[in-house]
């Protein structure tokens, strides 16, 4: 490039002048007006008893939730196996859940729930911290939530997979997962991720891969450890742009990472992925503990029926959660955990969604 410029000084000056003129012409350059502020109230203690759950929420005083997350404290020793995520999902008021009829269940929501559950063991360290991704955009000024659900899983070491798909002409911004009831202590969501409602992704059974753009769906996967069934249900939530918004110039890019482990009993792993400089702003993320290769084969469960998620949250590059009010978060982390005694052929997965509204 330097040699070319020395040989063609006139052409080089012309190129520079042309670039300056292009920048000076109104309407020729695009910017990204997406902004996100992370809100969290801090930790809520519990559960304090076996086979129960606690619910807490984060609220966007301004902006709309494009997604959210949860991070848990679990303590040490074998009792740490008992704390698990039961839900990370949108809410209209910080307590109400969408568990009834499927389809579009809410619009312009500003709350995100973090629901922590317990299995057969508890300790005083258990807590859950919710995170709301508070989204603003000069273009996407309305959102809607689509919910889908499936009965199960009902038997041990089986998955219940369900996918929620955004309405045609809208853009996926984030999503969440939930299982009920809390009384089945071995039941938990082990995956919550972006995907596509197409044959290439087995209509939600394969996750969106690193670098793919504009996924249209969100998948949740329930996992039954002990085999109990009391009307077990798995719910998926997709947060989508509102109807009637011209999204043709918008791009939502997927960033994804998968690592081996954890495989030892009563151990954990954290895996992190981030939005690159030209990817857009971090608007949400997802997490899974799986049998691996989740972007190329239909989702399979991890190596142990006791495996679970303890975190899916906005973070720094080292995997530490960001603080309340953060406006520059660009990474998402997954915190996974095994049961006992071991979990061979187990993988940890994380996704980040990065948005550019092209405005």
mmCIF file of C-alpha atoms in Angstrom:
data_model
loop_
_atom_site.group_PDB
_atom_site.id
_atom_site.type_symbol
_atom_site.label_atom_id
_atom_site.label_comp_id
_atom_site.label_asym_id
_atom_site.label_seq_id
_atom_site.Cartn_x
_atom_site.Cartn_y
_atom_site.Cartn_z
ATOM 1 C CA UNK A 1 0.000 0.000 0.000
ATOM 2 C CA UNK A 2 2.826 2.429 0.778
ATOM 3 C CA UNK A 3 4.566 1.665 -2.548
ATOM 4 C CA UNK A 4 1.308 2.194 -4.422
ATOM 5 C CA UNK A 5 0.784 5.600 -2.824
ATOM 6 C CA UNK A 6 4.330 6.692 -3.690
ATOM 7 C CA UNK A 7 3.871 5.721 -7.307
ATOM 8 C CA UNK A 8 0.408 7.242 -7.653
ATOM 9 C CA UNK A 9 0.424 10.471 -5.637
ATOM 10 C CA UNK A 10 -2.320 12.148 -7.657
ATOM 11 C CA UNK A 11 -4.635 9.157 -7.392
ATOM 12 C CA UNK A 12 -3.917 8.918 -3.686
ATOM 13 C CA UNK A 13 -4.875 12.561 -3.122
ATOM 14 C CA UNK A 14 -8.016 12.069 -5.182
ATOM 15 C CA UNK A 15 -9.031 9.088 -3.071
ATOM 16 C CA UNK A 16 -8.525 11.018 0.137
ATOM 17 C CA UNK A 17 -10.463 14.020 -1.179
ATOM 18 C CA UNK A 18 -13.274 11.730 -2.339
ATOM 19 C CA UNK A 19 -13.489 10.132 1.087
ATOM 20 C CA UNK A 20 -13.683 13.523 2.769
ATOM 21 C CA UNK A 21 -16.406 14.668 0.393
ATOM 22 C CA UNK A 22 -18.378 11.477 1.031
ATOM 23 C CA UNK A 23 -18.262 12.094 4.756
ATOM 24 C CA UNK A 24 -19.404 15.659 4.255
ATOM 25 C CA UNK A 25 -22.513 14.739 2.242
ATOM 26 C CA UNK A 26 -25.529 14.420 4.544
ATOM 27 C CA UNK A 27 -27.104 10.977 4.686
ATOM 28 C CA UNK A 28 -24.193 9.046 3.174
ATOM 29 C CA UNK A 29 -22.802 7.682 6.445
ATOM 30 C CA UNK A 30 -24.699 5.468 8.872
ATOM 31 C CA UNK A 31 -24.330 5.293 12.612
ATOM 32 C CA UNK A 32 -25.591 2.906 15.252
ATOM 33 C CA UNK A 33 -27.991 4.515 17.732
ATOM 34 C CA UNK A 34 -28.428 1.359 19.821
ATOM 35 C CA UNK A 35 -27.638 1.963 23.469
ATOM 36 C CA UNK A 36 -27.840 -0.430 26.427
ATOM 37 C CA UNK A 37 -27.675 0.226 30.163
ATOM 38 C CA UNK A 38 -27.382 -2.757 32.478
ATOM 39 C CA UNK A 39 -29.544 -2.606 35.599
ATOM 40 C CA UNK A 40 -29.303 -4.906 38.605
ATOM 41 C CA UNK A 41 -30.587 -4.555 42.180
ATOM 42 C CA UNK A 42 -27.961 -6.887 43.612
ATOM 43 C CA UNK A 43 -28.363 -10.331 45.147
ATOM 44 C CA UNK A 44 -31.431 -11.877 46.735
ATOM 45 C CA UNK A 45 -30.677 -14.664 49.220
ATOM 46 C CA UNK A 46 -32.082 -18.146 48.966
ATOM 47 C CA UNK A 47 -33.640 -20.561 48.460
ATOM 48 C CA UNK A 48 -33.342 -21.531 52.088
ATOM 49 C CA UNK A 49 -35.102 -24.876 51.803
ATOM 50 C CA UNK A 50 -34.949 -27.846 49.459
ATOM 51 C CA UNK A 51 -37.173 -28.096 46.374
ATOM 52 C CA UNK A 52 -38.167 -24.432 46.372
ATOM 53 C CA UNK A 53 -37.344 -21.214 44.522
ATOM 54 C CA UNK A 54 -36.948 -17.475 44.960
ATOM 55 C CA UNK A 55 -37.792 -14.796 42.395
ATOM 56 C CA UNK A 56 -36.164 -11.403 41.990
ATOM 57 C CA UNK A 57 -36.161 -8.804 39.214
ATOM 58 C CA UNK A 58 -34.221 -5.977 37.598
ATOM 59 C CA UNK A 59 -36.055 -2.922 36.253
ATOM 60 C CA UNK A 60 -35.361 -0.534 33.388
ATOM 61 C CA UNK A 61 -36.432 2.929 34.545
ATOM 62 C CA UNK A 62 -35.776 4.033 30.962
ATOM 63 C CA UNK A 63 -35.530 1.967 27.825
ATOM 64 C CA UNK A 64 -37.041 -1.461 27.174
ATOM 65 C CA UNK A 65 -35.658 -4.881 28.029
ATOM 66 C CA UNK A 66 -33.946 -6.493 25.060
ATOM 67 C CA UNK A 67 -32.874 -9.381 27.264
ATOM 68 C CA UNK A 68 -31.443 -10.125 30.651
ATOM 69 C CA UNK A 69 -29.624 -12.585 32.823
ATOM 70 C CA UNK A 70 -28.924 -14.068 36.215
ATOM 71 C CA UNK A 71 -25.855 -14.955 38.263
ATOM 72 C CA UNK A 72 -25.830 -17.131 41.371
ATOM 73 C CA UNK A 73 -23.701 -17.599 44.462
ATOM 74 C CA UNK A 74 -23.550 -21.288 45.355
ATOM 75 C CA UNK A 75 -21.097 -21.678 48.253
ATOM 76 C CA UNK A 76 -18.705 -24.616 48.492
ATOM 77 C CA UNK A 77 -18.792 -28.337 49.101
ATOM 78 C CA UNK A 78 -21.328 -30.838 47.818
ATOM 79 C CA UNK A 79 -24.239 -28.641 48.925
ATOM 80 C CA UNK A 80 -23.222 -26.196 46.163
ATOM 81 C CA UNK A 81 -24.747 -28.706 43.731
ATOM 82 C CA UNK A 82 -28.184 -27.705 45.005
ATOM 83 C CA UNK A 83 -28.406 -24.138 43.677
ATOM 84 C CA UNK A 84 -29.631 -23.826 40.084
ATOM 85 C CA UNK A 85 -31.305 -21.428 37.690
ATOM 86 C CA UNK A 86 -35.032 -22.053 37.364
ATOM 87 C CA UNK A 87 -35.725 -19.070 35.132
ATOM 88 C CA UNK A 88 -34.360 -15.994 33.380
ATOM 89 C CA UNK A 89 -37.288 -14.324 31.665
ATOM 90 C CA UNK A 90 -39.193 -11.082 30.923
ATOM 91 C CA UNK A 91 -42.007 -9.735 33.096
ATOM 92 C CA UNK A 92 -44.482 -6.835 32.831
ATOM 93 C CA UNK A 93 -44.140 -5.793 36.475
ATOM 94 C CA UNK A 94 -41.280 -7.634 38.180
ATOM 95 C CA UNK A 95 -43.355 -10.513 39.525
ATOM 96 C CA UNK A 96 -45.903 -11.658 36.936
ATOM 97 C CA UNK A 97 -44.788 -14.495 34.648
ATOM 98 C CA UNK A 98 -46.010 -15.451 31.193
ATOM 99 C CA UNK A 99 -46.919 -19.135 31.551
ATOM 100 C CA UNK A 100 -50.419 -19.251 30.037
ATOM 101 C CA UNK A 101 -51.381 -19.050 26.378
ATOM 102 C CA UNK A 102 -48.574 -19.065 23.813
ATOM 103 C CA UNK A 103 -47.875 -16.385 21.193
ATOM 104 C CA UNK A 104 -47.251 -12.677 21.683
ATOM 105 C CA UNK A 105 -47.701 -12.226 25.430
ATOM 106 C CA UNK A 106 -46.457 -8.688 26.121
ATOM 107 C CA UNK A 107 -45.186 -5.463 24.585
ATOM 108 C CA UNK A 108 -42.659 -2.819 25.663
ATOM 109 C CA UNK A 109 -41.624 -4.684 28.831
ATOM 110 C CA UNK A 110 -39.184 -3.135 31.310
ATOM 111 C CA UNK A 111 -38.584 -5.933 33.875
ATOM 112 C CA UNK A 112 -36.410 -9.043 33.836
ATOM 113 C CA UNK A 113 -36.790 -11.922 36.300
ATOM 114 C CA UNK A 114 -34.040 -14.009 37.839
ATOM 115 C CA UNK A 115 -35.456 -17.152 39.456
ATOM 116 C CA UNK A 116 -33.216 -19.344 41.580
ATOM 117 C CA UNK A 117 -34.176 -22.889 42.545
ATOM 118 C CA UNK A 118 -32.892 -25.606 44.849
ATOM 119 C CA UNK A 119 -32.538 -29.340 44.634
ATOM 120 C CA UNK A 120 -32.126 -31.603 47.629
ATOM 121 C CA UNK A 121 -29.321 -29.584 49.245
ATOM 122 C CA UNK A 122 -29.064 -25.962 50.344
ATOM 123 C CA UNK A 123 -26.577 -23.729 52.118
ATOM 124 C CA UNK A 124 -26.582 -20.202 53.483
ATOM 125 C CA UNK A 125 -24.537 -18.868 50.547
ATOM 126 C CA UNK A 126 -27.273 -19.352 47.945
ATOM 127 C CA UNK A 127 -28.393 -16.197 46.138
ATOM 128 C CA UNK A 128 -29.479 -14.951 42.722
ATOM 129 C CA UNK A 129 -28.724 -11.618 41.038
ATOM 130 C CA UNK A 130 -30.871 -10.541 38.045
ATOM 131 C CA UNK A 131 -29.703 -8.303 35.194
ATOM 132 C CA UNK A 132 -31.868 -6.289 32.790
ATOM 133 C CA UNK A 133 -30.483 -5.100 29.466
ATOM 134 C CA UNK A 134 -32.197 -1.714 29.029
ATOM 135 C CA UNK A 135 -32.332 -1.027 25.301
ATOM 136 C CA UNK A 136 -32.761 2.222 23.362
ATOM 137 C CA UNK A 137 -32.708 2.901 19.628
ATOM 138 C CA UNK A 138 -33.847 5.732 17.395
ATOM 139 C CA UNK A 139 -35.400 3.089 15.129
ATOM 140 C CA UNK A 140 -36.533 0.191 17.327
ATOM 141 C CA UNK A 141 -38.695 1.992 19.883
ATOM 142 C CA UNK A 142 -41.143 -0.838 20.586
ATOM 143 C CA UNK A 143 -40.646 -4.498 21.476
ATOM 144 C CA UNK A 144 -42.790 -7.589 21.911
ATOM 145 C CA UNK A 145 -42.330 -10.909 23.677
ATOM 146 C CA UNK A 146 -43.282 -14.258 22.143
ATOM 147 C CA UNK A 147 -43.690 -17.265 24.438
ATOM 148 C CA UNK A 148 -43.835 -20.950 23.546
ATOM 149 C CA UNK A 149 -43.929 -23.966 25.855
ATOM 150 C CA UNK A 150 -43.723 -27.746 25.843
ATOM 151 C CA UNK A 151 -44.728 -30.378 28.381
ATOM 152 C CA UNK A 152 -41.757 -32.075 30.047
ATOM 153 C CA UNK A 153 -39.160 -33.297 30.335
ATOM 154 C CA UNK A 154 -40.681 -36.031 32.485
ATOM 155 C CA UNK A 155 -38.037 -38.771 32.707
ATOM 156 C CA UNK A 156 -34.462 -38.793 33.962
ATOM 157 C CA UNK A 157 -31.639 -37.504 31.739
ATOM 158 C CA UNK A 158 -33.973 -36.290 29.009
ATOM 159 C CA UNK A 159 -34.406 -32.869 27.450
ATOM 160 C CA UNK A 160 -37.506 -30.840 26.722
ATOM 161 C CA UNK A 161 -36.735 -28.415 23.893
ATOM 162 C CA UNK A 162 -39.020 -25.590 22.808
ATOM 163 C CA UNK A 163 -38.537 -22.654 20.438
ATOM 164 C CA UNK A 164 -40.251 -19.253 20.306
ATOM 165 C CA UNK A 165 -40.133 -17.456 16.923
ATOM 166 C CA UNK A 166 -40.434 -13.722 16.274
ATOM 167 C CA UNK A 167 -43.245 -12.495 13.988
ATOM 168 C CA UNK A 168 -42.326 -12.006 10.339
ATOM 169 C CA UNK A 169 -40.776 -8.613 9.657
ATOM 170 C CA UNK A 170 -39.349 -8.195 13.157
ATOM 171 C CA UNK A 171 -35.864 -8.676 14.588
ATOM 172 C CA UNK A 172 -34.831 -10.950 17.486
ATOM 173 C CA UNK A 173 -33.115 -8.985 20.269
ATOM 174 C CA UNK A 174 -32.870 -11.564 23.053
ATOM 175 C CA UNK A 175 -34.642 -14.302 24.942
ATOM 176 C CA UNK A 176 -35.057 -16.378 28.056
ATOM 177 C CA UNK A 177 -36.029 -19.715 29.580
ATOM 178 C CA UNK A 178 -38.132 -21.043 32.448
ATOM 179 C CA UNK A 179 -39.165 -24.398 33.947
ATOM 180 C CA UNK A 180 -41.958 -25.283 36.364
ATOM 181 C CA UNK A 181 -42.654 -26.549 38.980
ATOM 182 C CA UNK A 182 -39.960 -25.748 41.546
ATOM 183 C CA UNK A 183 -41.041 -28.753 43.642
ATOM 184 C CA UNK A 184 -39.320 -31.064 41.136
ATOM 185 C CA UNK A 185 -35.822 -30.279 42.368
ATOM 186 C CA UNK A 186 -34.044 -32.116 39.562
ATOM 187 C CA UNK A 187 -35.773 -30.063 36.849
ATOM 188 C CA UNK A 188 -33.914 -27.077 35.403
ATOM 189 C CA UNK A 189 -33.287 -25.153 32.155
ATOM 190 C CA UNK A 190 -29.829 -26.106 30.879
ATOM 191 C CA UNK A 191 -29.879 -24.027 27.689
ATOM 192 C CA UNK A 192 -31.199 -20.687 26.458
ATOM 193 C CA UNK A 193 -29.921 -19.578 23.042
ATOM 194 C CA UNK A 194 -30.592 -17.787 19.723
ATOM 195 C CA UNK A 195 -31.469 -19.884 16.695
ATOM 196 C CA UNK A 196 -33.368 -19.920 13.402
ATOM 197 C CA UNK A 197 -36.746 -21.355 12.501
ATOM 198 C CA UNK A 198 -35.397 -23.107 9.406
ATOM 199 C CA UNK A 199 -34.335 -26.572 8.280
ATOM 200 C CA UNK A 200 -30.618 -25.739 8.494
ATOM 201 C CA UNK A 201 -31.029 -25.285 12.235
ATOM 202 C CA UNK A 202 -33.540 -28.142 12.604
ATOM 203 C CA UNK A 203 -36.190 -25.556 13.478
ATOM 204 C CA UNK A 204 -34.484 -24.503 16.693
ATOM 205 C CA UNK A 205 -32.737 -27.719 17.716
ATOM 206 C CA UNK A 206 -29.375 -26.390 16.473
ATOM 207 C CA UNK A 207 -28.139 -23.097 17.904
ATOM 208 C CA UNK A 208 -26.992 -20.056 15.945
ATOM 209 C CA UNK A 209 -23.262 -20.243 15.203
ATOM 210 C CA UNK A 210 -20.546 -17.647 15.644
ATOM 211 C CA UNK A 211 -20.821 -14.939 12.996
ATOM 212 C CA UNK A 212 -24.349 -15.749 11.840
ATOM 213 C CA UNK A 213 -26.667 -12.775 11.482
ATOM 214 C CA UNK A 214 -30.303 -12.022 12.206
ATOM 215 C CA UNK A 215 -31.527 -15.135 14.034
ATOM 216 C CA UNK A 216 -35.307 -15.127 14.333
ATOM 217 C CA UNK A 217 -35.961 -17.484 17.247
ATOM 218 C CA UNK A 218 -35.005 -18.387 20.799
ATOM 219 C CA UNK A 219 -34.745 -21.932 22.186
ATOM 220 C CA UNK A 220 -35.003 -23.119 25.786
ATOM 221 C CA UNK A 221 -34.021 -26.616 26.919
ATOM 222 C CA UNK A 222 -35.285 -28.223 30.097
ATOM 223 C CA UNK A 223 -33.346 -31.094 31.725
ATOM 224 C CA UNK A 224 -34.751 -33.629 34.164
ATOM 225 C CA UNK A 225 -32.208 -35.096 36.516
ATOM 226 C CA UNK A 226 -34.115 -37.377 38.821
ATOM 227 C CA UNK A 227 -37.126 -38.182 36.695
ATOM 228 C CA UNK A 228 -39.872 -36.576 38.773
ATOM 229 C CA UNK A 229 -42.981 -35.315 36.982
ATOM 230 C CA UNK A 230 -45.586 -32.973 38.428
ATOM 231 C CA UNK A 231 -46.796 -31.367 35.233
ATOM 232 C CA UNK A 232 -43.256 -30.404 34.217
ATOM 233 C CA UNK A 233 -43.163 -27.601 31.632
ATOM 234 C CA UNK A 234 -40.368 -25.806 29.743
ATOM 235 C CA UNK A 235 -40.915 -22.261 28.427
ATOM 236 C CA UNK A 236 -39.026 -20.257 25.786
ATOM 237 C CA UNK A 237 -39.250 -16.463 25.410
ATOM 238 C CA UNK A 238 -38.169 -14.431 22.375
ATOM 239 C CA UNK A 239 -37.794 -10.654 22.696
ATOM 240 C CA UNK A 240 -38.465 -9.122 19.269
ATOM 241 C CA UNK A 241 -38.722 -5.669 17.726
ATOM 242 C CA UNK A 242 -42.222 -4.224 17.508
ATOM 243 C CA UNK A 243 -44.466 -4.550 14.476
ATOM 244 C CA UNK A 244 -44.406 -1.899 11.737
ATOM 245 C CA UNK A 245 -40.718 -0.992 12.157
ATOM 246 C CA UNK A 246 -38.538 -1.074 9.036
ATOM 247 C CA UNK A 247 -35.727 -3.417 10.093
ATOM 248 C CA UNK A 248 -34.185 -3.809 6.629
ATOM 249 C CA UNK A 249 -31.089 -1.843 7.603
ATOM 250 C CA UNK A 250 -30.585 -3.514 10.994
ATOM 251 C CA UNK A 251 -28.189 -6.322 11.814
ATOM 252 C CA UNK A 252 -28.011 -8.572 14.852
ATOM 253 C CA UNK A 253 -24.789 -10.580 14.859
ATOM 254 C CA UNK A 254 -24.202 -13.734 16.904
ATOM 255 C CA UNK A 255 -20.990 -14.348 18.797
ATOM 256 C CA UNK A 256 -20.542 -17.864 20.205
ATOM 257 C CA UNK A 257 -17.973 -19.910 22.102
ATOM 258 C CA UNK A 258 -17.892 -23.508 23.333
ATOM 259 C CA UNK A 259 -15.339 -25.095 25.676
ATOM 260 C CA UNK A 260 -14.932 -28.574 27.102
ATOM 261 C CA UNK A 261 -16.018 -29.134 30.718
ATOM 262 C CA UNK A 262 -16.729 -29.055 33.544
ATOM 263 C CA UNK A 263 -16.344 -32.814 33.876
ATOM 264 C CA UNK A 264 -15.320 -33.387 37.508
ATOM 265 C CA UNK A 265 -18.056 -33.803 40.075
ATOM 266 C CA UNK A 266 -19.055 -30.674 42.021
ATOM 267 C CA UNK A 267 -17.066 -28.347 39.782
ATOM 268 C CA UNK A 268 -17.846 -25.304 37.692
ATOM 269 C CA UNK A 269 -16.717 -23.439 34.600
ATOM 270 C CA UNK A 270 -17.149 -19.930 33.209
ATOM 271 C CA UNK A 271 -16.970 -19.215 29.476
ATOM 272 C CA UNK A 272 -17.149 -15.724 27.945
ATOM 273 C CA UNK A 273 -17.682 -14.264 24.478
ATOM 274 C CA UNK A 274 -17.887 -10.656 23.307
ATOM 275 C CA UNK A 275 -19.043 -8.314 20.583
ATOM 276 C CA UNK A 276 -16.266 -7.124 18.282
ATOM 277 C CA UNK A 277 -15.617 -3.499 17.386
ATOM 278 C CA UNK A 278 -17.720 -3.702 14.223
ATOM 279 C CA UNK A 279 -20.396 -6.105 15.487
ATOM 280 C CA UNK A 280 -22.735 -3.624 17.153
ATOM 281 C CA UNK A 281 -23.750 -3.181 20.786
ATOM 282 C CA UNK A 282 -24.275 -6.072 23.196
ATOM 283 C CA UNK A 283 -28.042 -6.386 23.710
ATOM 284 C CA UNK A 284 -28.418 -9.872 25.245
ATOM 285 C CA UNK A 285 -26.892 -13.315 25.536
ATOM 286 C CA UNK A 286 -27.459 -16.994 26.225
ATOM 287 C CA UNK A 287 -25.870 -19.993 27.896
ATOM 288 C CA UNK A 288 -25.887 -23.789 27.953
ATOM 289 C CA UNK A 289 -24.341 -26.855 29.517
ATOM 290 C CA UNK A 290 -24.544 -29.522 26.835
ATOM 291 C CA UNK A 291 -23.220 -32.577 25.058
ATOM 292 C CA UNK A 292 -21.298 -30.289 22.682
ATOM 293 C CA UNK A 293 -21.366 -29.226 19.023
ATOM 294 C CA UNK A 294 -24.620 -27.369 19.645
ATOM 295 C CA UNK A 295 -24.383 -25.354 16.408
ATOM 296 C CA UNK A 296 -23.891 -28.369 14.138
ATOM 297 C CA UNK A 297 -26.005 -31.171 15.657
ATOM 298 C CA UNK A 298 -29.364 -31.255 17.381
ATOM 299 C CA UNK A 299 -29.028 -30.317 21.043
ATOM 300 C CA UNK A 300 -28.026 -33.124 23.395
ATOM 301 C CA UNK A 301 -27.787 -33.093 27.172
ATOM 302 C CA UNK A 302 -24.544 -33.070 29.183
ATOM 303 C CA UNK A 303 -22.815 -36.043 30.768
ATOM 304 C CA UNK A 304 -24.563 -36.034 34.128
ATOM 305 C CA UNK A 305 -28.200 -35.714 35.138
ATOM 306 C CA UNK A 306 -27.165 -33.307 37.897
ATOM 307 C CA UNK A 307 -25.547 -30.743 35.563
ATOM 308 C CA UNK A 308 -27.071 -27.261 35.586
ATOM 309 C CA UNK A 309 -26.591 -23.544 34.923
ATOM 310 C CA UNK A 310 -25.665 -21.053 37.636
ATOM 311 C CA UNK A 311 -25.183 -17.989 35.444
ATOM 312 C CA UNK A 312 -25.942 -16.242 32.158
ATOM 313 C CA UNK A 313 -25.084 -12.566 32.462
ATOM 314 C CA UNK A 314 -23.366 -9.457 31.005
ATOM 315 C CA UNK A 315 -19.722 -9.394 32.035
ATOM 316 C CA UNK A 316 -16.249 -8.050 31.433
ATOM 317 C CA UNK A 317 -13.723 -9.963 29.346
ATOM 318 C CA UNK A 318 -12.659 -11.955 32.408
ATOM 319 C CA UNK A 319 -16.155 -13.217 33.168
ATOM 320 C CA UNK A 320 -16.932 -10.928 36.109
ATOM 321 C CA UNK A 321 -20.464 -9.466 36.131
ATOM 322 C CA UNK A 322 -20.746 -5.785 35.226
ATOM 323 C CA UNK A 323 -21.979 -3.253 37.764
ATOM 324 C CA UNK A 324 -25.386 -1.621 37.978
ATOM 325 C CA UNK A 325 -25.632 1.222 35.471
ATOM 326 C CA UNK A 326 -22.917 -0.051 33.133
ATOM 327 C CA UNK A 327 -23.287 1.371 29.614
ATOM 328 C CA UNK A 328 -20.302 -0.197 27.858
ATOM 329 C CA UNK A 329 -20.820 -3.920 28.527
ATOM 330 C CA UNK A 330 -19.688 -5.921 25.504
ATOM 331 C CA UNK A 331 -19.235 -9.464 26.860
ATOM 332 C CA UNK A 332 -21.572 -12.228 27.990
ATOM 333 C CA UNK A 333 -20.661 -15.107 30.318
ATOM 334 C CA UNK A 334 -22.093 -18.525 31.138
ATOM 335 C CA UNK A 335 -21.474 -20.153 34.542
ATOM 336 C CA UNK A 336 -22.002 -23.928 34.409
ATOM 337 C CA UNK A 337 -21.818 -26.554 37.157
ATOM 338 C CA UNK A 338 -21.766 -30.334 37.432
ATOM 339 C CA UNK A 339 -23.488 -32.558 39.927
ATOM 340 C CA UNK A 340 -21.753 -35.622 41.299
ATOM 341 C CA UNK A 341 -19.805 -37.781 40.858
ATOM 342 C CA UNK A 342 -18.551 -36.853 37.361
ATOM 343 C CA UNK A 343 -19.764 -35.591 33.985
ATOM 344 C CA UNK A 344 -17.850 -36.937 30.971
ATOM 345 C CA UNK A 345 -18.289 -35.387 27.508
ATOM 346 C CA UNK A 346 -19.760 -32.191 28.889
ATOM 347 C CA UNK A 347 -19.401 -28.735 27.322
ATOM 348 C CA UNK A 348 -20.109 -25.128 28.269
ATOM 349 C CA UNK A 349 -21.612 -22.749 25.705
ATOM 350 C CA UNK A 350 -22.177 -18.993 25.568
ATOM 351 C CA UNK A 351 -23.757 -16.577 23.070
ATOM 352 C CA UNK A 352 -23.727 -12.794 22.715
ATOM 353 C CA UNK A 353 -26.152 -10.860 20.492
ATOM 354 C CA UNK A 354 -24.708 -7.648 19.050
ATOM 355 C CA UNK A 355 -27.066 -5.139 17.411
ATOM 356 C CA UNK A 356 -26.633 -2.331 14.897
ATOM 357 C CA UNK A 357 -29.814 -0.461 13.925
ATOM 358 C CA UNK A 358 -28.141 1.211 10.929
ATOM 359 C CA UNK A 359 -29.579 4.618 11.794
#
